GROMACS .gro file of C-alpha atoms in nm:
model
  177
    1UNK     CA    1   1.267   1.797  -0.178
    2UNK     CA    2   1.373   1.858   0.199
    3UNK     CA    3   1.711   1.980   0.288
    4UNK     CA    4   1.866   1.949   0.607
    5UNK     CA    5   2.235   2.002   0.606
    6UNK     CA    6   2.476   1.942   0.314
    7UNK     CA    7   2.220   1.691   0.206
    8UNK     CA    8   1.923   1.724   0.002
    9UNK     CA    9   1.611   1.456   0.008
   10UNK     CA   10   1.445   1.394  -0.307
   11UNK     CA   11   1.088   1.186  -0.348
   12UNK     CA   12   0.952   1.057  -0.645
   13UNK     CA   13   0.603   0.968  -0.712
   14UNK     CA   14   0.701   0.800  -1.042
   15UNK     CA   15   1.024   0.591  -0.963
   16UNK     CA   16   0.844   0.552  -0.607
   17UNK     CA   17   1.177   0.599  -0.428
   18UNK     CA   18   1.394   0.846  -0.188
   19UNK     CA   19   1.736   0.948  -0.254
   20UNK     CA   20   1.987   1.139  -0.085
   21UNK     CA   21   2.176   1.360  -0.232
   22UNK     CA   22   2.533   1.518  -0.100
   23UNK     CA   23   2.458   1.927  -0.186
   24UNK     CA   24   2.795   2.034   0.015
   25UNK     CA   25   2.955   2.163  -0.296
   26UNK     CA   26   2.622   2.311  -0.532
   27UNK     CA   27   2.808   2.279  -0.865
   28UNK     CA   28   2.881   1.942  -0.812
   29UNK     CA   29   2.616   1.736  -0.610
   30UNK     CA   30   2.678   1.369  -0.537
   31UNK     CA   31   2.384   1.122  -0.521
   32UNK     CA   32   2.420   0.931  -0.216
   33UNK     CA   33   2.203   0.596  -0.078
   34UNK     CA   34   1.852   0.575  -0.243
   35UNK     CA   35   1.566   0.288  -0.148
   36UNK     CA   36   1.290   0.194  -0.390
   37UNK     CA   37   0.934   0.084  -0.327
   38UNK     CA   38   0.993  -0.314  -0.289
   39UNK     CA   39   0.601  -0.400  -0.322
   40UNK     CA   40   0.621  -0.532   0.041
   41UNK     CA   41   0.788  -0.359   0.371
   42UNK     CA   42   0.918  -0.073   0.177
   43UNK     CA   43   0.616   0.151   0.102
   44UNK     CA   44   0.721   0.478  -0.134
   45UNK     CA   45   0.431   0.375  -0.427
   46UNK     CA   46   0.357   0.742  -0.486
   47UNK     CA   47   0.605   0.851  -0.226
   48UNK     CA   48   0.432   1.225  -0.244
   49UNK     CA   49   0.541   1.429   0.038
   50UNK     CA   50   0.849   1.401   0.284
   51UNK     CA   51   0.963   1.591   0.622
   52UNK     CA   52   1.262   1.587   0.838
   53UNK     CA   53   1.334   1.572   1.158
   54UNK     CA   54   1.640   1.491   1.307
   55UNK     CA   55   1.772   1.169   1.183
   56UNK     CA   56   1.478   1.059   1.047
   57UNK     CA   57   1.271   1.109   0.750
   58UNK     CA   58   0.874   1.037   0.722
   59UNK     CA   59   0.755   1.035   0.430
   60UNK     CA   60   0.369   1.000   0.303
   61UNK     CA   61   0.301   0.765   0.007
   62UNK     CA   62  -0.042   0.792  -0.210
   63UNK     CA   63  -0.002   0.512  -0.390
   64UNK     CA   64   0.035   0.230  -0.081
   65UNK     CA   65  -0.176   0.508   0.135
   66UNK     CA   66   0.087   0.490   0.407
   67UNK     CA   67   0.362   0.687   0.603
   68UNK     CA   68   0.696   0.521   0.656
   69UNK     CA   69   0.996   0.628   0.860
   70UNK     CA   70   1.338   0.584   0.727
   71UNK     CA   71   1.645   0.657   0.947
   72UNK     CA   72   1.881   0.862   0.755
   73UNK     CA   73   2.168   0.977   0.997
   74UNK     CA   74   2.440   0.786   0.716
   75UNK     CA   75   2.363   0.928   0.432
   76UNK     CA   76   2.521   0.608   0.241
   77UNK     CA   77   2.301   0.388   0.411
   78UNK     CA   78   1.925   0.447   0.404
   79UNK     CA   79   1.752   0.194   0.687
   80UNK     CA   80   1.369   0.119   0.696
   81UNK     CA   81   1.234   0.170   0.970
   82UNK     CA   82   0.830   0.150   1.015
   83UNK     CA   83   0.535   0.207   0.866
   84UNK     CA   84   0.164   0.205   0.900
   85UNK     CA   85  -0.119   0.254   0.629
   86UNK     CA   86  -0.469   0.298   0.600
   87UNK     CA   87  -0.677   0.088   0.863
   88UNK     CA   88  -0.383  -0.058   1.085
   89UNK     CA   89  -0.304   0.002   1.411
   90UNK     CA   90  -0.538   0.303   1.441
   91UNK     CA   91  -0.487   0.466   1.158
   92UNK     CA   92  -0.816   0.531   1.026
   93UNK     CA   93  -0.769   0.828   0.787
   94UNK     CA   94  -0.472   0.726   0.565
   95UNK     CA   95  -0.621   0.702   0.248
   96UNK     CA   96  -0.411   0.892  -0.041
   97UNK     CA   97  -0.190   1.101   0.261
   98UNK     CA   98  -0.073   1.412   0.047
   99UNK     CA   99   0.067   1.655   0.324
  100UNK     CA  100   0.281   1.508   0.660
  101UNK     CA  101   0.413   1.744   0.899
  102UNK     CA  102   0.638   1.608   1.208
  103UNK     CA  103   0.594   1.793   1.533
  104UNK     CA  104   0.754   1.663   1.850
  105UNK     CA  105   0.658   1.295   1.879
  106UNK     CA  106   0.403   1.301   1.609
  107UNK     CA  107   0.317   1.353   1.237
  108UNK     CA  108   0.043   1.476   1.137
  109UNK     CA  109  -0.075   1.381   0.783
  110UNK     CA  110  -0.367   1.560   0.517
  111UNK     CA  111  -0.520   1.253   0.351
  112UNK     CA  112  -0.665   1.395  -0.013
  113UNK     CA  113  -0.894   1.069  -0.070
  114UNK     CA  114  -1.030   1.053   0.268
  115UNK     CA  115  -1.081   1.446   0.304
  116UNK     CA  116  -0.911   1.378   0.643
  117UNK     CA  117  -0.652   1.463   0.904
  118UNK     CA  118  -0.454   1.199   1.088
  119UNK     CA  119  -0.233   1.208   1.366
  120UNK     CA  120   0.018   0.940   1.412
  121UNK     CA  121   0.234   0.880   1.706
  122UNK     CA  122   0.596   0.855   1.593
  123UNK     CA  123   0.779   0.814   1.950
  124UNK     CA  124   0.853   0.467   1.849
  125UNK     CA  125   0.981   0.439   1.447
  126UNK     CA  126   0.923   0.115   1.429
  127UNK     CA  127   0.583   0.070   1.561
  128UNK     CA  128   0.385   0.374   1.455
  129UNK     CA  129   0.022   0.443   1.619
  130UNK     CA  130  -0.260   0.646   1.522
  131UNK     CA  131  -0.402   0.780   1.757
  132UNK     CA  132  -0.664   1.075   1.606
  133UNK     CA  133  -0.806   1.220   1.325
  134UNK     CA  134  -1.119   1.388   1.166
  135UNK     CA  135  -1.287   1.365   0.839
  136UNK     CA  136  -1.439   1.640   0.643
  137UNK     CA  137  -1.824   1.750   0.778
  138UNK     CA  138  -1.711   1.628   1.163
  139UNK     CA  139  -1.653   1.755   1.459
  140UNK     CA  140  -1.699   2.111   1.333
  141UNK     CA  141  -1.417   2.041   1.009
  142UNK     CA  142  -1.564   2.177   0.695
  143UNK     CA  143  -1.285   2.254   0.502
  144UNK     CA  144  -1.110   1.927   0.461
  145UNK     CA  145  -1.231   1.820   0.092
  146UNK     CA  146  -0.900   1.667  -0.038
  147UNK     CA  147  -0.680   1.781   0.234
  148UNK     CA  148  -0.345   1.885   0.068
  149UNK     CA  149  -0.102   2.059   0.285
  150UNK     CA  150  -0.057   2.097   0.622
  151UNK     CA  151   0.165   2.281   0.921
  152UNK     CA  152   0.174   2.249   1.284
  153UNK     CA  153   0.269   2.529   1.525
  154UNK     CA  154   0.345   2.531   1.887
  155UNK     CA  155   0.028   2.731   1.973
  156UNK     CA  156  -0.166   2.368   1.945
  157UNK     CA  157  -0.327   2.433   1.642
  158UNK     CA  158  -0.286   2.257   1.292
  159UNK     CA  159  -0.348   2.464   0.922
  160UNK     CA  160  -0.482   2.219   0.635
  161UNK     CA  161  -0.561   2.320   0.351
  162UNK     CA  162  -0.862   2.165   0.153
  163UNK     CA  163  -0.835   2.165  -0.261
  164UNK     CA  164  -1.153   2.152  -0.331
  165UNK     CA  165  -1.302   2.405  -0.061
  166UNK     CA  166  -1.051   2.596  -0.158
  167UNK     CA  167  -0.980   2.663   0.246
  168UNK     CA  168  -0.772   2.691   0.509
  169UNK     CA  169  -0.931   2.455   0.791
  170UNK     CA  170  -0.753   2.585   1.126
  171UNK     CA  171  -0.799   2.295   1.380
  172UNK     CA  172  -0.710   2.252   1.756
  173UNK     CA  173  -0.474   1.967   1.845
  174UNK     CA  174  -0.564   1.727   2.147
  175UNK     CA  175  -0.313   1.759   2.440
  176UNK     CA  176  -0.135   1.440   2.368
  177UNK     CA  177   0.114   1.273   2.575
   0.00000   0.00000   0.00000
């Protein structure tokens, strides 16, 4: 769940959709729009972690090992937007993406079954890049086994945790344009 305003947004791993939900009045919250996991250009199979930024929501799906962007700014009318998964357009460390984190024009996504770290460029919604990421044991990351969750500061640096190192992995972000 991610709230942003009077609304709430609620993932589901099991029904493998996103729903908004009006929260303006707390005793008596109205679902709003909701989209489902279609088995094609709608990718929420496992739909496992979500964030927000502005009028858009990313959200990070296990089961289809992708991150799609949704464009929520009417909250009665959910549109898909894009998406990119494991080994398309650069995005080499997608699979089973359990932690996304949206910083400026890019998410940044913990990938559990790759023990990885991917960063996606997001300036564009519907065309979504990778453009960098690291794998557990590289490049001096040693504490990425099953990345989880992750957060991005404005000092350049990104926090991941890794489940079964039981760490914090602290890693420098590129200077990306």
């Amino acid at each position: 769940v991610e709230v942003q305003g009077n609304y709430a947004y609620v993932i589901t791993s099991t029904d493998n959709s996103l729903q908004i939900i009006d929260i303006s009045d707390p005793t008596n919250p109205i679902a709003m729009d909701s989209i489902v996991d279609n088995g094609g250009s709608i990718r929420l199979s496992g739909a496992y972690e979500i964030a927000l930024s502005g009028k858009f929501a990313y959200v990070a799906s296990y089961g289809d090992n992708s991150v799609q962007i949704f464009d929520i700014s009417d909250p009665n009318s959910i549109v898909e937007l894009g998406s990119i998964a494991d080994g398309q357009n650069g995005a080499d460390r997608l699979d089973g993406p359990d932690g996304i984190e949206v910083f400026g024009n890019y998410a940044y996504v913990a990938a559990w079954n790759e023990s990885a770290f991917q960063i996606l460029d997001i300036s564009d919604p519907n065309n979504i890049i990778g453009v960098g990421s690291v794998a557990d044991n590289t490049n001096g990351a040693n504490g990425l086994s099953n990345a989880r969750r992750i957060a991005v500061s404005g000092d350049g640096y990104a926090y991941v945790t890794g489940n079964s190192d039981s760490t914090l992995q602290v890693l420098s972000l590129p200077t990306l344009t």
